[in-house]
CSV table of C-alpha atoms in Angstrom, one decimal:
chain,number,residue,atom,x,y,z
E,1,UNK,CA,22.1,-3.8,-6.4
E,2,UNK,CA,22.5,-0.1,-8.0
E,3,UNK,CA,23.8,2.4,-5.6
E,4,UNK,CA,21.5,5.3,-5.2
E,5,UNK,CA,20.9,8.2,-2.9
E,6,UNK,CA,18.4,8.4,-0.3
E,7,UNK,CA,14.8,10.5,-0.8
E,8,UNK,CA,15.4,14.0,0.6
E,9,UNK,CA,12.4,15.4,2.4
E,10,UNK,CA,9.5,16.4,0.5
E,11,UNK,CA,7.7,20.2,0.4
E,12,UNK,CA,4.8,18.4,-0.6
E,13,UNK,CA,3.3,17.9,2.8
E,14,UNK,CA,-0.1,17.6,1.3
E,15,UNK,CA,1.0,14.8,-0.9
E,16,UNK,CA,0.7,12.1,2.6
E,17,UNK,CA,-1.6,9.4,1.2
E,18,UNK,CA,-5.4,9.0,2.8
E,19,UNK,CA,-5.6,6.3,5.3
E,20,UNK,CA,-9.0,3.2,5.4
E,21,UNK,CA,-8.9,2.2,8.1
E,22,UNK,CA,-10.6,-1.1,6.7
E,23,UNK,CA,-8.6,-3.9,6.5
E,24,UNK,CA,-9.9,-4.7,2.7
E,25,UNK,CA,-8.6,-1.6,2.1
E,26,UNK,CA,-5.0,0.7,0.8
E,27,UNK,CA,-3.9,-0.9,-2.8
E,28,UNK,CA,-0.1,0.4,-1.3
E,29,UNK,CA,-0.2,3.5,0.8
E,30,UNK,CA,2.8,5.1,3.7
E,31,UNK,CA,0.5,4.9,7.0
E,32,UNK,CA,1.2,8.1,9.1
E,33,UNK,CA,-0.2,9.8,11.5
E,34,UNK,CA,-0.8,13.3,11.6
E,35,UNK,CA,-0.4,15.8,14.5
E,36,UNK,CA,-0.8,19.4,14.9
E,37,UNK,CA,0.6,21.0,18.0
E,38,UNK,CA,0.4,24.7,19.0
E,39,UNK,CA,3.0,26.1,22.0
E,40,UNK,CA,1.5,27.2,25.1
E,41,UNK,CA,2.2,31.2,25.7
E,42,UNK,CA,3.8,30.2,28.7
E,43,UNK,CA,6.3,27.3,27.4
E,44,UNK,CA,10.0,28.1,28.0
E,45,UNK,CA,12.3,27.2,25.2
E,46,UNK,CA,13.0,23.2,25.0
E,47,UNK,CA,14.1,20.6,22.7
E,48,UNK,CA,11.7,19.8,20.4
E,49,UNK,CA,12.0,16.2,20.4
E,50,UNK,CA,11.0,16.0,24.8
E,51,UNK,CA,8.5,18.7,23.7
E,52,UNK,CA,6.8,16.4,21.3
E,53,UNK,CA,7.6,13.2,23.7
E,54,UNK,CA,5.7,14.6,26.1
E,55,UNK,CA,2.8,15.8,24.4
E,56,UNK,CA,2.3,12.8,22.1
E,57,UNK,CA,0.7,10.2,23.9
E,58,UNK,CA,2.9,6.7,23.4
E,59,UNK,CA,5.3,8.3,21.0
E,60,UNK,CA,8.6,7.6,22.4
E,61,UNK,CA,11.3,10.3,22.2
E,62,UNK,CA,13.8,8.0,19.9
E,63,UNK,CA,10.9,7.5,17.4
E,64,UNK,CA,10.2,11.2,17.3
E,65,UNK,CA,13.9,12.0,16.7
E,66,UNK,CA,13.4,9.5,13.8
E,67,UNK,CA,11.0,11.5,12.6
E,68,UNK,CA,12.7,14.5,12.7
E,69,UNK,CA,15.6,13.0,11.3
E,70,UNK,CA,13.3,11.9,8.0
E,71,UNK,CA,12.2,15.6,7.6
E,72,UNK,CA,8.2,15.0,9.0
E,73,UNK,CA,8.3,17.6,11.2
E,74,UNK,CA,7.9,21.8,10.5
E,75,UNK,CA,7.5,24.3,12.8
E,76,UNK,CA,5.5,27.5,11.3
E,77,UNK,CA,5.8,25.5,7.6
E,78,UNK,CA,9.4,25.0,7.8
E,79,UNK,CA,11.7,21.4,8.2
E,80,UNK,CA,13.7,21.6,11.4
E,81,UNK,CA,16.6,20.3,13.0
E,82,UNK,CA,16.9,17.7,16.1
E,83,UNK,CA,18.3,21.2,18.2
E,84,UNK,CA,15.4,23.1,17.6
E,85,UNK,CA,14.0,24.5,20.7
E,86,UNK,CA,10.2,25.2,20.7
E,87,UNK,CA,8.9,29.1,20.9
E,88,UNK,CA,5.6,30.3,22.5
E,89,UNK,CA,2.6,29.9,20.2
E,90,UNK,CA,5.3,27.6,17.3
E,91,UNK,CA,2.8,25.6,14.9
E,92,UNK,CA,4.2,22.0,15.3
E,93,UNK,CA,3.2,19.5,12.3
E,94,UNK,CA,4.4,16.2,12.9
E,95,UNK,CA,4.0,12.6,10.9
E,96,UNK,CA,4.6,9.3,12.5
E,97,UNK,CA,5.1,6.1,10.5
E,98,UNK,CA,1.6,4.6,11.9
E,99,UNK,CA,0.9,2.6,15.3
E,100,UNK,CA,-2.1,0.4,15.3
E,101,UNK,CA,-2.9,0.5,19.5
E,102,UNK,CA,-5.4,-0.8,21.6
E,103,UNK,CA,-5.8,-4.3,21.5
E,104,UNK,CA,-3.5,-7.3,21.6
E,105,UNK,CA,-1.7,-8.7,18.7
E,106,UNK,CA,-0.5,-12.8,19.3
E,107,UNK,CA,1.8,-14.4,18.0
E,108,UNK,CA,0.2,-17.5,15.6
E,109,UNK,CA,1.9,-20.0,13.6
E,110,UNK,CA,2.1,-19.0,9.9
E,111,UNK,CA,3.9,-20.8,6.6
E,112,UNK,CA,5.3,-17.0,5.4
E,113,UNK,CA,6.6,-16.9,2.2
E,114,UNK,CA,9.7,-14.6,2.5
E,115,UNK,CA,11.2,-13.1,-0.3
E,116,UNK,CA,14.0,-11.1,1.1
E,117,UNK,CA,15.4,-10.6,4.4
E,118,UNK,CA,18.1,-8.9,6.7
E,119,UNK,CA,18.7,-7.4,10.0
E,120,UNK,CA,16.5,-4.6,9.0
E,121,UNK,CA,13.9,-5.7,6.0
E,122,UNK,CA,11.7,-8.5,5.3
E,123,UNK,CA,9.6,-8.9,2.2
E,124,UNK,CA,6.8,-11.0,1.9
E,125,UNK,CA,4.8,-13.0,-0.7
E,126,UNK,CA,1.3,-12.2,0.6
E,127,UNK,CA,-1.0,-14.8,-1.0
E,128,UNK,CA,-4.7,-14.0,-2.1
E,129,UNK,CA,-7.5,-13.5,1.4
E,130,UNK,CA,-4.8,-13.0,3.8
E,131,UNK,CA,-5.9,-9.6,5.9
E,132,UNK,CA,-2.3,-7.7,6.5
E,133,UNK,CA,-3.3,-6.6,10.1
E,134,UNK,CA,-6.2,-7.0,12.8
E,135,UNK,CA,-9.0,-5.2,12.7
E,136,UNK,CA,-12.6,-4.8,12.8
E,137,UNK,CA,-14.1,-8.6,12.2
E,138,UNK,CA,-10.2,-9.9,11.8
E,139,UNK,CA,-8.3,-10.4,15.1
E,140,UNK,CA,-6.4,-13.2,14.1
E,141,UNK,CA,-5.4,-15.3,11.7
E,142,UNK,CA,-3.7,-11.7,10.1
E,143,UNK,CA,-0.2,-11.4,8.6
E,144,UNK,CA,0.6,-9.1,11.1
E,145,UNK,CA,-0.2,-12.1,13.8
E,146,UNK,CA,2.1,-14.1,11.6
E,147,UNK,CA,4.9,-11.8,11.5
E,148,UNK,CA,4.4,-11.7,15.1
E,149,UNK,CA,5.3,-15.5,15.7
E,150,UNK,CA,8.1,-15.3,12.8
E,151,UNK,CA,10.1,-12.5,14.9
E,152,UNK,CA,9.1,-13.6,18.3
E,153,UNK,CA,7.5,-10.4,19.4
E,154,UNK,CA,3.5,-9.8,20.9
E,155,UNK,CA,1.9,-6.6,21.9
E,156,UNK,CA,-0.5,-6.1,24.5
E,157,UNK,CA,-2.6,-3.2,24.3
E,158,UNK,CA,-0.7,-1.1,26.6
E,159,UNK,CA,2.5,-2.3,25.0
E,160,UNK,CA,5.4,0.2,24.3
E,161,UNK,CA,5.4,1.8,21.2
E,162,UNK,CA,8.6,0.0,19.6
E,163,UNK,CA,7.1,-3.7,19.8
E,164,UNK,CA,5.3,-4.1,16.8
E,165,UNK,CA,6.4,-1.1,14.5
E,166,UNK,CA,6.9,-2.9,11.7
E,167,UNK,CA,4.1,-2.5,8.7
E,168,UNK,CA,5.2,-0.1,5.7
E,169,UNK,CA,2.5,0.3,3.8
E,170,UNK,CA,-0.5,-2.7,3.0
E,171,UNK,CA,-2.3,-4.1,0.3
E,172,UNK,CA,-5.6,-5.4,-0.3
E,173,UNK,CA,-6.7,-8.7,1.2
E,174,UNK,CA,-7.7,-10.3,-2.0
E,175,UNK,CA,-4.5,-8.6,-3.7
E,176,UNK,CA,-1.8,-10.9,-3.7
E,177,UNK,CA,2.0,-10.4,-4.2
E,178,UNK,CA,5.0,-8.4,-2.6
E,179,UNK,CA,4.7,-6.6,0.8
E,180,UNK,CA,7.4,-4.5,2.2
E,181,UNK,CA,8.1,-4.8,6.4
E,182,UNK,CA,10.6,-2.9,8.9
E,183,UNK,CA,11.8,-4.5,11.2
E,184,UNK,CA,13.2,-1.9,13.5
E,185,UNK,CA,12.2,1.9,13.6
E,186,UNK,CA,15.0,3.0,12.3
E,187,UNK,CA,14.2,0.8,8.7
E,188,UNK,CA,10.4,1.7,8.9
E,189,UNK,CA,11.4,5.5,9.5
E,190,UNK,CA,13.4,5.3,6.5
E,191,UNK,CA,11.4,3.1,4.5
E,192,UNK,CA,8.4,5.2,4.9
E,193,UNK,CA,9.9,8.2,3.7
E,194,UNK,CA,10.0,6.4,0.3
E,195,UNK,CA,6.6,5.9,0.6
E,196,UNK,CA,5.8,9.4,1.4
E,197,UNK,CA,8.0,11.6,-1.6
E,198,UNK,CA,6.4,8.0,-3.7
E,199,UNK,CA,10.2,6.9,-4.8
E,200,UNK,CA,9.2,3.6,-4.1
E,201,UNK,CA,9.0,1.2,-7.1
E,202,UNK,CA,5.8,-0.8,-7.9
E,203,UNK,CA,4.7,-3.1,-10.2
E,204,UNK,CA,1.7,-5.1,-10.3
E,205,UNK,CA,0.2,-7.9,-12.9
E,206,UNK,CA,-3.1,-7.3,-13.9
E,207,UNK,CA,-6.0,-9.1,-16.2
E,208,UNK,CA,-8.3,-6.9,-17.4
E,209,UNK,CA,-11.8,-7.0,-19.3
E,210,UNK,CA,-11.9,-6.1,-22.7
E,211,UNK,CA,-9.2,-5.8,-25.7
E,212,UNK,CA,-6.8,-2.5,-24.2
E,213,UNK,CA,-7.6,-0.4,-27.5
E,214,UNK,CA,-3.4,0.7,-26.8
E,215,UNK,CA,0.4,-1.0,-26.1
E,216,UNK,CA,0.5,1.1,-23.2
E,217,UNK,CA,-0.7,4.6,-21.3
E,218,UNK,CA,-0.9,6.4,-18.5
E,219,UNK,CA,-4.1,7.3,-16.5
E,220,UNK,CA,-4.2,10.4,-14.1
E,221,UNK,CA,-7.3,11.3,-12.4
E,222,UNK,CA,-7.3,11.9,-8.5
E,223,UNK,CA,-9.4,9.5,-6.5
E,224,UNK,CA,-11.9,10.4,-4.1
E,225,UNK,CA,-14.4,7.9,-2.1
E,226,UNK,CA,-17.7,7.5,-3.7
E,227,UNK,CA,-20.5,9.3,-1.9
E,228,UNK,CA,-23.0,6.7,-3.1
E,229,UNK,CA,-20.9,3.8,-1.2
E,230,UNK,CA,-18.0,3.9,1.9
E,231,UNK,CA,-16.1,1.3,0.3
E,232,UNK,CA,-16.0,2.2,-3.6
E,233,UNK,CA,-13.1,4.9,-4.9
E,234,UNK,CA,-13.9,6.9,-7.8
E,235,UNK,CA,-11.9,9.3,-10.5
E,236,UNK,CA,-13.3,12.4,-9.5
E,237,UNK,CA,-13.1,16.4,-10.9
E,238,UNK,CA,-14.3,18.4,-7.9
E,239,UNK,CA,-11.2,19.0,-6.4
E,240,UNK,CA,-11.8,16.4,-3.6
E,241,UNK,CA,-10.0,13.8,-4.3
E,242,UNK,CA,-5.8,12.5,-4.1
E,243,UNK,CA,-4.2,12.9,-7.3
E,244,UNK,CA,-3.0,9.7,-9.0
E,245,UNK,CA,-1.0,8.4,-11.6
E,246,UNK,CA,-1.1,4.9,-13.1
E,247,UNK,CA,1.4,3.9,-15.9
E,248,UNK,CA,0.1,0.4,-17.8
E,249,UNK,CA,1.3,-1.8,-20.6
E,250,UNK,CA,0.0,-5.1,-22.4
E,251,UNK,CA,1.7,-7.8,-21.6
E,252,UNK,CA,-0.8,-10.5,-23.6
E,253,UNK,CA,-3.8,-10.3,-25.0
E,254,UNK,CA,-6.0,-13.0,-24.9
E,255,UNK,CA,-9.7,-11.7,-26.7
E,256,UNK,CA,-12.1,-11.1,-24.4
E,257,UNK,CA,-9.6,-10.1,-22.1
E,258,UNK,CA,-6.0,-8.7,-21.0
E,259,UNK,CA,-3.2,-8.9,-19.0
E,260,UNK,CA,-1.8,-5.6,-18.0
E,261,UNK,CA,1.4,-4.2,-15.8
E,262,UNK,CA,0.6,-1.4,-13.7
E,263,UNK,CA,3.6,0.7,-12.3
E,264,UNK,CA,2.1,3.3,-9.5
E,265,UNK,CA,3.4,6.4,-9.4
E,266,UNK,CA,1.2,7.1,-6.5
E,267,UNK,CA,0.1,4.9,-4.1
E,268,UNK,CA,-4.2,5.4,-3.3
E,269,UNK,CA,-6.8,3.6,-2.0
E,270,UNK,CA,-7.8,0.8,-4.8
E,271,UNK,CA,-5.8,3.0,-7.2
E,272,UNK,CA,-5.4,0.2,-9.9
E,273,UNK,CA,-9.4,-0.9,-9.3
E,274,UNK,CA,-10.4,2.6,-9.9
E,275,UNK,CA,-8.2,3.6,-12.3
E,276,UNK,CA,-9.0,0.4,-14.5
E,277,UNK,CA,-12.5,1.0,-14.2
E,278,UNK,CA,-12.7,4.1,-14.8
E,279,UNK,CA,-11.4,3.8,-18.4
E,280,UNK,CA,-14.0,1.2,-18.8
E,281,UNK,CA,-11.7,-2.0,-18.3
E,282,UNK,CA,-12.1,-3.2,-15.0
E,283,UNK,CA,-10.4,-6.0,-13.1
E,284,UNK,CA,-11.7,-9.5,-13.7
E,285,UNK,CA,-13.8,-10.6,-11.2
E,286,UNK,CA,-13.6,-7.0,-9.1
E,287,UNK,CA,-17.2,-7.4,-7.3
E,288,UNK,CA,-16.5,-4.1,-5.8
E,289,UNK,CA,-15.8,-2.3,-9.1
E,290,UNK,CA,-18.4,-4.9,-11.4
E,291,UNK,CA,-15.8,-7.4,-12.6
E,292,UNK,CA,-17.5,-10.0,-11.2
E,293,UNK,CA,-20.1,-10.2,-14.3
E,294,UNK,CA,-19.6,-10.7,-18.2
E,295,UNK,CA,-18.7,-7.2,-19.3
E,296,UNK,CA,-17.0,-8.9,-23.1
E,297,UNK,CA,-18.0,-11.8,-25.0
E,298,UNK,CA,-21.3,-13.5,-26.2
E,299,UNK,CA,-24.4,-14.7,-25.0
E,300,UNK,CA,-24.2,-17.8,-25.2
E,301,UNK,CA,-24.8,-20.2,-22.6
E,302,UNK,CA,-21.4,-22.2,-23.3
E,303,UNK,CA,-19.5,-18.9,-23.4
E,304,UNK,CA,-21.2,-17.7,-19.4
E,305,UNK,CA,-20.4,-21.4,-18.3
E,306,UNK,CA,-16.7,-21.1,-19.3
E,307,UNK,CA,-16.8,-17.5,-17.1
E,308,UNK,CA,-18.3,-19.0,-14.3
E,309,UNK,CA,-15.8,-21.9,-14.4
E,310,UNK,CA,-13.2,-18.8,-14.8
E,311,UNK,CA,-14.3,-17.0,-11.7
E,312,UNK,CA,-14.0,-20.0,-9.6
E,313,UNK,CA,-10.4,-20.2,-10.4
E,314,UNK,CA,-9.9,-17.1,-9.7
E,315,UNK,CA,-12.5,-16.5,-7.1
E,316,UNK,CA,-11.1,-12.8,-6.5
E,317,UNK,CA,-9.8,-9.7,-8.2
E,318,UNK,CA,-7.2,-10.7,-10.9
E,319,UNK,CA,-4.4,-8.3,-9.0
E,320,UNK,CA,-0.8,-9.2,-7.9
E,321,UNK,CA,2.1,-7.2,-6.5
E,322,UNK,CA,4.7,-8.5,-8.4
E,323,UNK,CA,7.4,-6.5,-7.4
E,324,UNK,CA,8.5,-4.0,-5.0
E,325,UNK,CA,11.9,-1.9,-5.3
E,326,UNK,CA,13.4,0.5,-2.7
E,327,UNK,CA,16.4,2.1,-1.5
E,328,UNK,CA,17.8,0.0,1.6
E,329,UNK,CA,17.8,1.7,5.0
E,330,UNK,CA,21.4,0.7,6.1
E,331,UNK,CA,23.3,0.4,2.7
E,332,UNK,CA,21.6,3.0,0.7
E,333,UNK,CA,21.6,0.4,-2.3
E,334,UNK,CA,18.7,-0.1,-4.5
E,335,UNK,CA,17.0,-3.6,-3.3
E,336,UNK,CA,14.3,-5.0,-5.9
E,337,UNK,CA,12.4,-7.9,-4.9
E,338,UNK,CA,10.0,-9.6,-7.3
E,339,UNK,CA,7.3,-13.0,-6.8
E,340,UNK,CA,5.6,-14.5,-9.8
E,341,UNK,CA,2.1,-14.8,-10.8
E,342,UNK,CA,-0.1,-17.4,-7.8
E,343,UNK,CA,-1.4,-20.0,-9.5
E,344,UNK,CA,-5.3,-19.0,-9.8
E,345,UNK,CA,-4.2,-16.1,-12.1
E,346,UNK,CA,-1.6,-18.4,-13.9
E,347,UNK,CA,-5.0,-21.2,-13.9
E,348,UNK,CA,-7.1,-18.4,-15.7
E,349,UNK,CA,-4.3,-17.0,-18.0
E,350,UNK,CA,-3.8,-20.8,-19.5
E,351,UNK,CA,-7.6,-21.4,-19.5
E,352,UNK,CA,-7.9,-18.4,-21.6
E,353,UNK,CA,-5.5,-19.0,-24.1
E,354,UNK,CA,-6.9,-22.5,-24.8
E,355,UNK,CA,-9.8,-20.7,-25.2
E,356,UNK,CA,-8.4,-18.5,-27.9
E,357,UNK,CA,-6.9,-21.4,-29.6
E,358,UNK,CA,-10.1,-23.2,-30.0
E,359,UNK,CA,-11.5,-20.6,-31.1
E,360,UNK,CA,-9.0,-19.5,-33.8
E,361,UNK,CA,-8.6,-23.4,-34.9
């Protein structure tokens, strides 16, 4: 591991990714959530950190000092300290690593496939339809349930708010690969500051429609959601969206199609679906973003049989997370953790280059 400092606190405070709160839904993304407090005229002066435990409902005053500590709270635009006493009429903005409340999380029984772990970090190899927490239409069977059983904790609805504190960021349901978990508020305080000034490293394997016409590029365009449907993200110019940066390079070609590593240098809503698609490559079998249909290739009817044989090995968007790198919470060290390609994208990778052999024989 590589010894590096520790994010200082952003002054990009507009820069705090949008949250879905879908669970197909947030390619990577910090989860916060966002307060604004203004003083009474009558308040006398008081320690910020029981001024904002008692006016934040469930917020306990060691979490707020967390945040504090991690630089998510101004008063009138400015970072403050821990002995900061609040003024009549002070503008309080606060984040909070998010708390998903109001119903009960149980502990089920769950094969996890853990990458890395200590006394305050656990990585996980998340496979392919696995939702990463409950919610609307999926109250169990979620990897937060999982997590739950693996670290013997449950919530109830009415829980405290340092039970289950313990989700990063999330990815997709049909994404598979790396997922990043804190397992005390301390590490997801920390961890989520990584997230937030987007000094966290990610790398994801991709495969691709159509024959990349480069070795490698970079796509900026801010996302926005797509006014024609809720659940589509699109590259927009109107000033609407979150800006966005994806950095790709080939890793193999294989004719009709390619496979692609994207690094993230932000962290939005379907980032790499959107991007991808919008440069007119998107991700093979994407249904959301058209991948699900023969976009390269002939007409042929042996030709749409071998792509319908294609998309039930991979019956999904060909994404993985393949690798995840941050700086640790108690050592300060750089941690990488990596998981290889699941077996329906290494299925349609081989499938592919037979196909390109037969075809070049």
């Amino acid at each position: 591991m590589t010894k590096q400092t520790a994010p200082t606190p952003s002054e990009q405070w507009d820069d705090i990714e949008e949250l879905d709160d879908s669970p197909d839904s947030d390619e990577e993304q910090g989860m916060f959530e966002h307060y604004g407090l203004t003083v009474d005229r009558g308040q006398s002066l008081l320690r910020i950190d029981k001024y904002l435990t008692a006016h934040i409902e469930g917020a306990s005053r060691h979490r707020i000092q967390l945040a504090i500590d991690a630089g998510y709270v101004r008063v009138n635009g400015t970072v403050i300290k821990a002995n900061y006493k609040v003024k009549p009429l002070d503008e309080i903005k606060i984040f909070l690593p998010y708390r998903r409340r109001g119903f009960e999380i149980l502990p089920e029984k769950m094969d996890l496939d853990i990458r890395y772990e200590d006394e305050d970090v656990l990585v996980v190899n998340k496979p392919a339809g696995l939702v990463v927490h409950p919610g609307c239409g999926h109250f169990t069977g979620t990897l937060l349930n999982g997590l739950a059983w693996y670290l013997g904790r449950s919530q109830g609805p009415d829980a405290p708010d340092d039970r289950m504190g313990i989700l990063v960021h999330r990815i997709d349901k049909d994404t598979s690969g790396t997922l990043l978990i804190a397992k005390n508020d301390d590490a997801q305080a920390y961890l989520a500051r990584q997230f937030f000034v987007h000094s966290i490293e990610r790398k994801y394997t991709a495969i691709v429609w159509g024959d990349m016409e480069q070795d490698s590029g970079t796509i900026t365009g801010d996302i926005g959601r797509d006014p024609n449907d809720r659940l589509r993200f699109k590259v927009v110019e109107d000033g609407t969206g979150k800006h966005a940066v994806t950095h790709w390079r080939v890793i193999e070609r294989l004719g009709y199609i390619t496979v692609v590593e994207c690094s993230l240098e932000t962290g939005r809503t379907h980032q790499i679906r959107v991007h991808m698609n919008h440069i007119g490559h998107p991700l093979f079998n994407d249904s959301r973003y058209g991948g699900d249909r023969i976009l390269k290739g002939t007409l042929y009817s042996k030709y749409r049989q071998f792509i319908d044989n294609c998309f039930e090995i991979l019956p999904r968007q060909a994404l993985h997370a393949g690798t995840i790198g941050f700086i640790h919470p108690r050592t300060h060290e750089k941690v990488t953790v990596s998981s290889g390609l699941p077996a329906d994208m290494t299925a349609l990778i081989e499938k592919f280059r037979n196909f390109v052999s037969s075809r070049q024989a």
